[in-house]
PDB file of C-alpha atoms in Angstrom:
ATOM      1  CA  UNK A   1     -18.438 -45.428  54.475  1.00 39.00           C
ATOM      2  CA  UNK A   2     -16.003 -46.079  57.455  1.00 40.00           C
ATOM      3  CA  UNK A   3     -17.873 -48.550  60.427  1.00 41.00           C
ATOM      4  CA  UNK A   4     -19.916 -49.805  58.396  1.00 39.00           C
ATOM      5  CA  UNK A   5     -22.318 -47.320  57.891  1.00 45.00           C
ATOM      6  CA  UNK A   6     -24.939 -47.358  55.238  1.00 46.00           C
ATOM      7  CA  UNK A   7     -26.920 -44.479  53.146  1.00 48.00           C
ATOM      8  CA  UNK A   8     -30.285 -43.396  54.206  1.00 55.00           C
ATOM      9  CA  UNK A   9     -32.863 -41.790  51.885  1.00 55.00           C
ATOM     10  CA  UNK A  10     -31.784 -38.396  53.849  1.00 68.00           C
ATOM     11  CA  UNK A  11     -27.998 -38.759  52.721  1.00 76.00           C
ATOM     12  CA  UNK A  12     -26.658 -36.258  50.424  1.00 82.00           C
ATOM     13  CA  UNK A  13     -23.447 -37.723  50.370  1.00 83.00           C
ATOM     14  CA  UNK A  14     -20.923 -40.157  51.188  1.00 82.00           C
ATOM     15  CA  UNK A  15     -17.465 -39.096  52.091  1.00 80.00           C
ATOM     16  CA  UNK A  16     -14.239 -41.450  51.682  1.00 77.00           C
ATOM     17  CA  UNK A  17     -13.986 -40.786  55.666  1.00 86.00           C
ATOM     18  CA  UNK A  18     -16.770 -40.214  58.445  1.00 87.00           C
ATOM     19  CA  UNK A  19     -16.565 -40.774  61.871  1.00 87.00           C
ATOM     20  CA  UNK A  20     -19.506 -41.124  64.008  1.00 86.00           C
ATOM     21  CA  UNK A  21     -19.936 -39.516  67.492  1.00 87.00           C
ATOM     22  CA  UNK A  22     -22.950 -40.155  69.607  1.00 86.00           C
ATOM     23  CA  UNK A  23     -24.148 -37.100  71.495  1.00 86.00           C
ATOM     24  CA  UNK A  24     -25.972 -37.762  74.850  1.00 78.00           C
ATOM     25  CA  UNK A  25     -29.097 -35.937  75.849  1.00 76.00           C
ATOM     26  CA  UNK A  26     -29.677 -35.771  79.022  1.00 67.00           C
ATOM     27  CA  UNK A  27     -33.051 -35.173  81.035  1.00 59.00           C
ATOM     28  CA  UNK A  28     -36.213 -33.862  78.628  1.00 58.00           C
ATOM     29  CA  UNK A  29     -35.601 -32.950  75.179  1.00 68.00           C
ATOM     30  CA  UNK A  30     -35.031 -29.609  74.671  1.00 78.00           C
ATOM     31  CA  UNK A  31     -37.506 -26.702  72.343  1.00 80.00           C
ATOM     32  CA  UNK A  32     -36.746 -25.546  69.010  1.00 83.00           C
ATOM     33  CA  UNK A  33     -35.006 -22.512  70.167  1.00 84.00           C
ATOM     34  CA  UNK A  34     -32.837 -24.323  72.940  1.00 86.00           C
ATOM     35  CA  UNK A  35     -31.891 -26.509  70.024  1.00 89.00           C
ATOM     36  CA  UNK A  36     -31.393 -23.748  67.786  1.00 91.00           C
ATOM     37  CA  UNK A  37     -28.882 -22.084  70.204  1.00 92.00           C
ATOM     38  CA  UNK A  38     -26.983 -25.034  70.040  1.00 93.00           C
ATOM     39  CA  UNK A  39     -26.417 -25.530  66.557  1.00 95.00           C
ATOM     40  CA  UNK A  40     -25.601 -21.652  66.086  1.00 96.00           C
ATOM     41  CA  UNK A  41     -22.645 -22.464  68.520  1.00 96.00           C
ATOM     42  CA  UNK A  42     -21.545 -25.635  66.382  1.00 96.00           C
ATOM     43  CA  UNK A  43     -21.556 -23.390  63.543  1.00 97.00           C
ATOM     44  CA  UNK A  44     -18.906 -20.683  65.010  1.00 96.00           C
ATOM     45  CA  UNK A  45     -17.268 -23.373  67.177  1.00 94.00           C
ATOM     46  CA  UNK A  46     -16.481 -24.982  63.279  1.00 94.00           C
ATOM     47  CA  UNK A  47     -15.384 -21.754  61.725  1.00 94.00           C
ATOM     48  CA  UNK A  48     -13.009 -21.235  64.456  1.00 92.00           C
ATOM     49  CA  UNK A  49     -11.073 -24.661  65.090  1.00 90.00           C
ATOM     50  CA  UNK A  50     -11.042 -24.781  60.794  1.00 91.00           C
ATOM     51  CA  UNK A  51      -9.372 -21.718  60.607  1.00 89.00           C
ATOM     52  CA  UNK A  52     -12.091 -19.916  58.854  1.00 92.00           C
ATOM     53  CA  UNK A  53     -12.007 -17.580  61.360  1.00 91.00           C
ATOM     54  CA  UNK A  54      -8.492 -16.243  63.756  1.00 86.00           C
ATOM     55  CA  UNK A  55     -10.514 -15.424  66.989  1.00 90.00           C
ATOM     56  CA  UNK A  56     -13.721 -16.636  68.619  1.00 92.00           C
ATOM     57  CA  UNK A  57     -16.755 -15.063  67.308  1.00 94.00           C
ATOM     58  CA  UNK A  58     -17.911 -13.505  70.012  1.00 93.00           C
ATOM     59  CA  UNK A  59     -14.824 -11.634  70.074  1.00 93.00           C
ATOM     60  CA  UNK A  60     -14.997 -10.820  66.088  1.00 94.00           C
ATOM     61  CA  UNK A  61     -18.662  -9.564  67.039  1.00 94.00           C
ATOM     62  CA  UNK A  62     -17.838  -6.902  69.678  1.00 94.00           C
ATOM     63  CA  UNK A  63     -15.101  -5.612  67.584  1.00 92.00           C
ATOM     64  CA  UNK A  64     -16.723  -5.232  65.239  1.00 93.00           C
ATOM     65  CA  UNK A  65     -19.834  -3.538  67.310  1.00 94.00           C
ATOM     66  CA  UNK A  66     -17.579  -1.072  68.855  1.00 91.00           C
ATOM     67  CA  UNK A  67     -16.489   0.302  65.619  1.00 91.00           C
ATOM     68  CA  UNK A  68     -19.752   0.609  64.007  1.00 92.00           C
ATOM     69  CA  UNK A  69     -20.593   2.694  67.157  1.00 91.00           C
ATOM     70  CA  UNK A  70     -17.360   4.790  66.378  1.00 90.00           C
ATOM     71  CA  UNK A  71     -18.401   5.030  62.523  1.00 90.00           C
ATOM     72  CA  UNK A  72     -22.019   6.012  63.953  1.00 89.00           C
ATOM     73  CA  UNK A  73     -20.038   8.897  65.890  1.00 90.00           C
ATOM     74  CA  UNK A  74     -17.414  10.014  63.150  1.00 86.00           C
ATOM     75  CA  UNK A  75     -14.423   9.154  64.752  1.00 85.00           C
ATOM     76  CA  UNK A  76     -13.145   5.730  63.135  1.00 77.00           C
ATOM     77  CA  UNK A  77     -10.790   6.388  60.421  1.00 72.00           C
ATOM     78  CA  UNK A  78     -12.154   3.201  57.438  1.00 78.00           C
ATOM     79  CA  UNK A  79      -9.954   0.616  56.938  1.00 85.00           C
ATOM     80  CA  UNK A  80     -10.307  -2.716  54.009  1.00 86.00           C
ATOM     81  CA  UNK A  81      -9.475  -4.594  56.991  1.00 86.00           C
ATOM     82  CA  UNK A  82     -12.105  -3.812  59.365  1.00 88.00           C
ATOM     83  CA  UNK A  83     -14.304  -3.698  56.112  1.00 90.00           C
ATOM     84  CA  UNK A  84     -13.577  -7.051  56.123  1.00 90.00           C
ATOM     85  CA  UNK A  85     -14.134  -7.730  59.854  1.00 91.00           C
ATOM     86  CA  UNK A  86     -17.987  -6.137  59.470  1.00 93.00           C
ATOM     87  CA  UNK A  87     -18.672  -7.967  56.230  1.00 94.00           C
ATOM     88  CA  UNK A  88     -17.831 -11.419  57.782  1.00 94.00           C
ATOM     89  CA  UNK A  89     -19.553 -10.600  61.426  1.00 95.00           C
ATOM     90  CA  UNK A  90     -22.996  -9.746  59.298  1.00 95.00           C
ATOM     91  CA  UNK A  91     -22.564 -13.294  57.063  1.00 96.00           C
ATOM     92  CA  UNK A  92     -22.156 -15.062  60.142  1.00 96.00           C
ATOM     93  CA  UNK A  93     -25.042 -12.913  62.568  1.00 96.00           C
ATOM     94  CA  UNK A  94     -27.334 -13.594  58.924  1.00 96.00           C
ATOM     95  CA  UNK A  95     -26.783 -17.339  59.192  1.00 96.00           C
ATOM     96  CA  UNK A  96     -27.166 -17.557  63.186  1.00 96.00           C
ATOM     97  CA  UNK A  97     -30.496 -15.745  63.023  1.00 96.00           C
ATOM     98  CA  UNK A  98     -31.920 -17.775  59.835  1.00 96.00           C
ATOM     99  CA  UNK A  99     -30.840 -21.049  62.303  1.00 95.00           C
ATOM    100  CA  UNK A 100     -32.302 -19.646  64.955  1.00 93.00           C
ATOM    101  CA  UNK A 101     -35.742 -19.034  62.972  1.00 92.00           C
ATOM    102  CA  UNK A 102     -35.451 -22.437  61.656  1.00 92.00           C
ATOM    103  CA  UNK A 103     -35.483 -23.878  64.792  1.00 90.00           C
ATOM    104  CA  UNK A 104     -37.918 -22.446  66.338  1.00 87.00           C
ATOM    105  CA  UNK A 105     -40.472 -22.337  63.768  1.00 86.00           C
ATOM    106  CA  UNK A 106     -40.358 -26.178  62.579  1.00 85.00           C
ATOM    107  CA  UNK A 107     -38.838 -29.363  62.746  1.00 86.00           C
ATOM    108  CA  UNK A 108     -35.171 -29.834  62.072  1.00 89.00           C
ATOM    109  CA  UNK A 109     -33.968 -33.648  61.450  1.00 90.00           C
ATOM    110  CA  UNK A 110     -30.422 -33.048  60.185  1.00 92.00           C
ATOM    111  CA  UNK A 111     -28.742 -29.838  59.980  1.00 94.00           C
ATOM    112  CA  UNK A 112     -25.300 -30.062  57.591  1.00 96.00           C
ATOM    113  CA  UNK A 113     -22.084 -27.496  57.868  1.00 96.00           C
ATOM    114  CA  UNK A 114     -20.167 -28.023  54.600  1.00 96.00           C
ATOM    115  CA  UNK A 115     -16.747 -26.477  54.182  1.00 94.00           C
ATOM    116  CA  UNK A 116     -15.385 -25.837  50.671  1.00 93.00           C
ATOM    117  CA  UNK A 117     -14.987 -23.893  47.739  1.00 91.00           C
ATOM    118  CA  UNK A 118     -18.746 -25.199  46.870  1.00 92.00           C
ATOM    119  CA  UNK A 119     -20.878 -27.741  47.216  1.00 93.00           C
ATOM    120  CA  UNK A 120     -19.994 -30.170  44.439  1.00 90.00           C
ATOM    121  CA  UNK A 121     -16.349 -29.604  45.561  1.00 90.00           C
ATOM    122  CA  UNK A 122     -16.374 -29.429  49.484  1.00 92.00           C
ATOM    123  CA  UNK A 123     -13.345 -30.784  52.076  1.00 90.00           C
ATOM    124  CA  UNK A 124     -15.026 -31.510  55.365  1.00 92.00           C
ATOM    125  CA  UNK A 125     -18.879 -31.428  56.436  1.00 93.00           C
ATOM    126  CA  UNK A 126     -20.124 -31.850  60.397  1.00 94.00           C
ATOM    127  CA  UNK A 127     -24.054 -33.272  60.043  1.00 93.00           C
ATOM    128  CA  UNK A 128     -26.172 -32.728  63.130  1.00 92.00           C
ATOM    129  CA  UNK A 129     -28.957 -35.687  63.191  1.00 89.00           C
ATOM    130  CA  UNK A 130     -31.500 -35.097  65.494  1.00 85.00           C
ATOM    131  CA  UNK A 131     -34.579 -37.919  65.503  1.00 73.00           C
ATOM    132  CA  UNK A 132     -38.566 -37.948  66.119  1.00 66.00           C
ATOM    133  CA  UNK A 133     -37.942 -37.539  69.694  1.00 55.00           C
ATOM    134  CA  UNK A 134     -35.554 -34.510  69.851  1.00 63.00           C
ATOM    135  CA  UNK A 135     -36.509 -32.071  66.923  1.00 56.00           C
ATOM    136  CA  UNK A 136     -38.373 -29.854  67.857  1.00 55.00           C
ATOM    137  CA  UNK A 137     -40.118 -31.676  71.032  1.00 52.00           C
ATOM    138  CA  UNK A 138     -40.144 -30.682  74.772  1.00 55.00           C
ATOM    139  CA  UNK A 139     -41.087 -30.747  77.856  1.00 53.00           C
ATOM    140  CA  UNK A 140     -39.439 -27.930  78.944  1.00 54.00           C
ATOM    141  CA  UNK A 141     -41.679 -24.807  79.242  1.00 58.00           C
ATOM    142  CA  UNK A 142     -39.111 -22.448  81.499  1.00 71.00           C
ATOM    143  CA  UNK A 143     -37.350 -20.040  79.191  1.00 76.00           C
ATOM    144  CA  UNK A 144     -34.002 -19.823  81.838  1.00 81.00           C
ATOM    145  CA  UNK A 145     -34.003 -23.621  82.080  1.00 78.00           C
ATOM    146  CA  UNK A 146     -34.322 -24.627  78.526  1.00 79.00           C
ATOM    147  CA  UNK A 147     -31.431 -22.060  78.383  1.00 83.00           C
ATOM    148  CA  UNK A 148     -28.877 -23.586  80.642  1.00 85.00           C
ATOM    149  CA  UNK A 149     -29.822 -27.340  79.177  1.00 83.00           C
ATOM    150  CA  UNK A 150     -28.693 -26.180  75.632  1.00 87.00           C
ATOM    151  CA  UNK A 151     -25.571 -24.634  77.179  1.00 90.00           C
ATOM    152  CA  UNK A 152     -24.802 -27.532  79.083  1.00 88.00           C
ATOM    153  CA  UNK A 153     -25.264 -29.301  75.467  1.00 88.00           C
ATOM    154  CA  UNK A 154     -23.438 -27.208  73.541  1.00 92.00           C
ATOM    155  CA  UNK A 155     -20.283 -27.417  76.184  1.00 92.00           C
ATOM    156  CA  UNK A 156     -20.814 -31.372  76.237  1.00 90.00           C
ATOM    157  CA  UNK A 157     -20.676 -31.370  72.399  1.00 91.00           C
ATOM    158  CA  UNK A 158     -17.841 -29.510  71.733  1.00 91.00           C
ATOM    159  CA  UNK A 159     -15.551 -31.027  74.433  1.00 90.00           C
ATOM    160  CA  UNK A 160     -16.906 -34.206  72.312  1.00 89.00           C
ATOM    161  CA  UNK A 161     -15.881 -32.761  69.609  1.00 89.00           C
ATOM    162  CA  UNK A 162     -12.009 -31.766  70.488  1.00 88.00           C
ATOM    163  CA  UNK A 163     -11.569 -35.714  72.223  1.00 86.00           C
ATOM    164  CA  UNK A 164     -12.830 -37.488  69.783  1.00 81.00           C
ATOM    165  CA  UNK A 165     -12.408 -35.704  66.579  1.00 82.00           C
ATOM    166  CA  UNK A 166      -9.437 -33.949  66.710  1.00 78.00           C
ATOM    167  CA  UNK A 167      -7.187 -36.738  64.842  1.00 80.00           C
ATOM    168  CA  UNK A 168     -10.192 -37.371  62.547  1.00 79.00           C
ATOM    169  CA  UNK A 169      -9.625 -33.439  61.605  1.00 78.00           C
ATOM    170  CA  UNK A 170      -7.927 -32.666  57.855  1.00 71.00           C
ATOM    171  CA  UNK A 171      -4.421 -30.490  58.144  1.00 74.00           C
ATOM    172  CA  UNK A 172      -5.319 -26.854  58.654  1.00 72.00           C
ATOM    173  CA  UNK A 173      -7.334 -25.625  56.048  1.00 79.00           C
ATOM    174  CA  UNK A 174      -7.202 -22.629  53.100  1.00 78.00           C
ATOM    175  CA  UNK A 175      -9.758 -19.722  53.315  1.00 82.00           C
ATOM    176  CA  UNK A 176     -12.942 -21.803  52.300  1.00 91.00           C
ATOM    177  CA  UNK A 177     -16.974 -21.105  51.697  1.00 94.00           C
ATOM    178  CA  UNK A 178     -19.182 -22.501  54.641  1.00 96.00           C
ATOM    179  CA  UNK A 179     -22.653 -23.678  53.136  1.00 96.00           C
ATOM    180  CA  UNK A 180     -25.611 -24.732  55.722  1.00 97.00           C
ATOM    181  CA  UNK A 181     -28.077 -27.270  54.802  1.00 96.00           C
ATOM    182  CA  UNK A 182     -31.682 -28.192  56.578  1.00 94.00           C
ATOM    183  CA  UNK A 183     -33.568 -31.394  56.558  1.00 92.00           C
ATOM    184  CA  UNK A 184     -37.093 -30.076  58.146  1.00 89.00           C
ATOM    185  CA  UNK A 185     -40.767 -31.093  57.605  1.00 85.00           C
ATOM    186  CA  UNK A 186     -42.143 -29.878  54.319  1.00 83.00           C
ATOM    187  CA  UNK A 187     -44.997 -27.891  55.237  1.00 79.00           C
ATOM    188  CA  UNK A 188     -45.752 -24.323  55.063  1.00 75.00           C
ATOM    189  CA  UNK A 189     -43.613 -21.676  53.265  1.00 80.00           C
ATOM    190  CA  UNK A 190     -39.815 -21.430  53.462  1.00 85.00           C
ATOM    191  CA  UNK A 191     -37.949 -20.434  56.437  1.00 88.00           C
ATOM    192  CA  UNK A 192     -36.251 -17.478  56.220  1.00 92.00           C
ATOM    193  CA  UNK A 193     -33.100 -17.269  55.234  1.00 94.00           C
ATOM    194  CA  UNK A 194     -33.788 -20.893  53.828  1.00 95.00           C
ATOM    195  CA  UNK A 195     -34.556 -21.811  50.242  1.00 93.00           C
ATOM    196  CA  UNK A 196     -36.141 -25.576  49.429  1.00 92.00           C
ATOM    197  CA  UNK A 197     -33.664 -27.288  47.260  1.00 88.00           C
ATOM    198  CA  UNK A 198     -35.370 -30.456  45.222  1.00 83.00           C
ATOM    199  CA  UNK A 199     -32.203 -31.421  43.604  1.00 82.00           C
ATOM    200  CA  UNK A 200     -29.110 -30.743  45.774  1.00 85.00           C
ATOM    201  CA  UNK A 201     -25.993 -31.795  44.256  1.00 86.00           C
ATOM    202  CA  UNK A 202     -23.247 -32.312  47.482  1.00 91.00           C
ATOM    203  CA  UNK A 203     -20.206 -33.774  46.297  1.00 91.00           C
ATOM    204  CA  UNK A 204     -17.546 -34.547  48.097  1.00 91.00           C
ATOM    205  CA  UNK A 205     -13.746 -33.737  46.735  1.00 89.00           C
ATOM    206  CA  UNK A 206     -11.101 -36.488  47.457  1.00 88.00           C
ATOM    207  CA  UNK A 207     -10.226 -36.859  50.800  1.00 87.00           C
ATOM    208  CA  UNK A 208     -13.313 -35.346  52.125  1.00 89.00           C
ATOM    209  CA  UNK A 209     -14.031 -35.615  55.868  1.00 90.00           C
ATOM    210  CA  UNK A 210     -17.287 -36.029  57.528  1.00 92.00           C
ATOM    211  CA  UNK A 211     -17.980 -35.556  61.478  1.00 92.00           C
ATOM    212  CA  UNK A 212     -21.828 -37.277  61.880  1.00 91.00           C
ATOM    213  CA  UNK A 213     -22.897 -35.755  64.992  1.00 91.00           C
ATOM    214  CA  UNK A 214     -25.805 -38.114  66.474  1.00 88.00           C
ATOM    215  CA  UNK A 215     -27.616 -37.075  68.974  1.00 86.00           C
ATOM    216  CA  UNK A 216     -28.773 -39.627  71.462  1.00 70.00           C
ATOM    217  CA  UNK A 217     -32.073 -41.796  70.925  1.00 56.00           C
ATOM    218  CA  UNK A 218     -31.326 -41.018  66.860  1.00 44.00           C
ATOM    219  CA  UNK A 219     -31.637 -44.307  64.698  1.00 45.00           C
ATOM    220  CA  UNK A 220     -29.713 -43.813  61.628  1.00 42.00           C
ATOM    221  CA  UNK A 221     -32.703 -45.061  59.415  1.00 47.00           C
ATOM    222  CA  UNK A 222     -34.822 -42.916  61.162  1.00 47.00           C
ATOM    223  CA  UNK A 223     -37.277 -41.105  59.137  1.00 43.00           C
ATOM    224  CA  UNK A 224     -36.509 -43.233  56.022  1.00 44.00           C
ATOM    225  CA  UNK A 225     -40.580 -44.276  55.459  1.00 47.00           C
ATOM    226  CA  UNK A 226     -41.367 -40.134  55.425  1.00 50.00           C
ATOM    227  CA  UNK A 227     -39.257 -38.944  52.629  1.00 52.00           C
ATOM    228  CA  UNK A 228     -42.248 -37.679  51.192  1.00 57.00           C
ATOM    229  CA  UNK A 229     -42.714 -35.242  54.078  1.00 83.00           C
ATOM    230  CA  UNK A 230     -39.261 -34.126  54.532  1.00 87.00           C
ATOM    231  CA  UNK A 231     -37.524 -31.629  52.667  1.00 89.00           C
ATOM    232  CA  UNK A 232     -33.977 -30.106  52.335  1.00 93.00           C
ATOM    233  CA  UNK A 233     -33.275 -26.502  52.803  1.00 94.00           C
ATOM    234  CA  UNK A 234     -30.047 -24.731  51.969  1.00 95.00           C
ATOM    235  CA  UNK A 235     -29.345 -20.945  53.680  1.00 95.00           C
ATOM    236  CA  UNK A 236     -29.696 -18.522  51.327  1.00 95.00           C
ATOM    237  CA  UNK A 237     -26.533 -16.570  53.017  1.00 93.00           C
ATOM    238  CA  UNK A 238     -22.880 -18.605  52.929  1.00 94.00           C
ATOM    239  CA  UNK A 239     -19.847 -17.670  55.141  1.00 95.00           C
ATOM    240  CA  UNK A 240     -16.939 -16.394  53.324  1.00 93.00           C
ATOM    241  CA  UNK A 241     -13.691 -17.774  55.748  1.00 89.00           C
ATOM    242  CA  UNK A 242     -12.119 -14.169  57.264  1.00 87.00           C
ATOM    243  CA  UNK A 243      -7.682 -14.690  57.618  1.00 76.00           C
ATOM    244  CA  UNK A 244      -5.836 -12.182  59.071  1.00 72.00           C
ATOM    245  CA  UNK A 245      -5.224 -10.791  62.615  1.00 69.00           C
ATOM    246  CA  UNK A 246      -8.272  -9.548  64.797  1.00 69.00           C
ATOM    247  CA  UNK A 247      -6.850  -6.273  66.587  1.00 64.00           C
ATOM    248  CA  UNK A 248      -9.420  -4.985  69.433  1.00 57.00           C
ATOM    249  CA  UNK A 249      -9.741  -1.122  69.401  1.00 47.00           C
TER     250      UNK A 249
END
């Protein structure tokens, strides 16, 4: 593993090439939710910079709003196209609010975006390690600020992310399945739109990339004495990659 790096108990993996980037938190960790926001914005950030995507999400989602509304009203003539457009705006919205959930409800260490045509077969992965201190912990009780600190975050991480990963980054990839994976606490019943996975086969093919996103105050043998407690989840929805142009109406 490139730098030196060594497997934890928590690694499902290990790609020919990784390169580490150290996130910074600043000020008091943030809640579940904050953190949640955050890694639904690493998710579309990576579906749009790996071409599984031609236009932000946000614009893809209001697009694709404004036509149901027109199909809702009988006056959109159907296209495969936009069928397309609505099928890929509901896999992503299904993923962002099982993340969301996720956060909020329990403890995420290590949340894993895998690109490929599957699991045992997959070209690039971006893990998001969060330790003891940051998942799921706060001191922030104020709904407004805990929602500017994650923005702040998310900005900080992806400017992070186009300085000092962009020559780390694979040549521009084919349409490709995005798979999420969940390191949480084992306790209670499964998240939804999570389902526990005891023997997770994650192969990477040759040439595989892998971004390692660690968030600041994260050890990278953290958690290894608690394997017992820790569990991986897997969403039960996956992210089909959507090509073609995105025309507003």
């Amino acid at each position: 593993m490139a730098g030196g790096a060594t497997m934890t108990a928590f690694d499902l993996y290990e790609a020919e090439s990784v390169r580490h980037v150290r996130v910074p938190v600043q000020g008091p960790s943030l809640p579940g939710a904050a953190w949640g926001r955050v890694a639904g914005d690493l998710v579309t950030f990576v579906l749009f910079i790996r071409e599984q995507m031609s236009a932000p999400y946000a614009q893809i989602r209001a697009i694709v709003d404004r036509e149901l509304q027109r199909r809702s009203n009988g006056i959109s003539q159907r296209s495969s196209q936009m069928n397309r457009h609505i099928k890929f705006a509901n896999e992503v919205q299904s993923v962002l609010d099982a993340v969301s959930c996720l956060f909020a409800s329990r403890r995420v260490y290590r949340l894993e975006i895998v690109i490929g045509s599957s699991l045992s077969s997959f070209r690039e992965s971006y893990c998001m390690c969060l330790g003891d201190g940051l998942a799921g912990h706060s001191m922030i009780v104020d709904e407004d600020a805990a929602s500017r600190a994650s923005d702040t975050l998310s900005r900080h991480l992806i400017r992070l992310l186009i300085s000092d990963c962009s020559d780390h980054l694979s040549a521009p990839m084919p349409k490709c399945s995005t798979f999420l994976l969940a390191l949480c606490d084992r306790e209670g019943t499964s998240p939804p739109g999570f389902a526990p996975k005891h023997n997770l086969r994650v192969r990477p093919r040759k040439g595989a990339r892998s971004i390692r996103l660690r968030f600041d105050l994260v050890d990278d043998e953290e958690g290894t004495n608690h394997a017992c407690d820790r569990i991986w989840f897997q969403s039960l929805s996956t992210i089909s990659g959507l090509r073609g142009p995105v025309k507003s109406l």
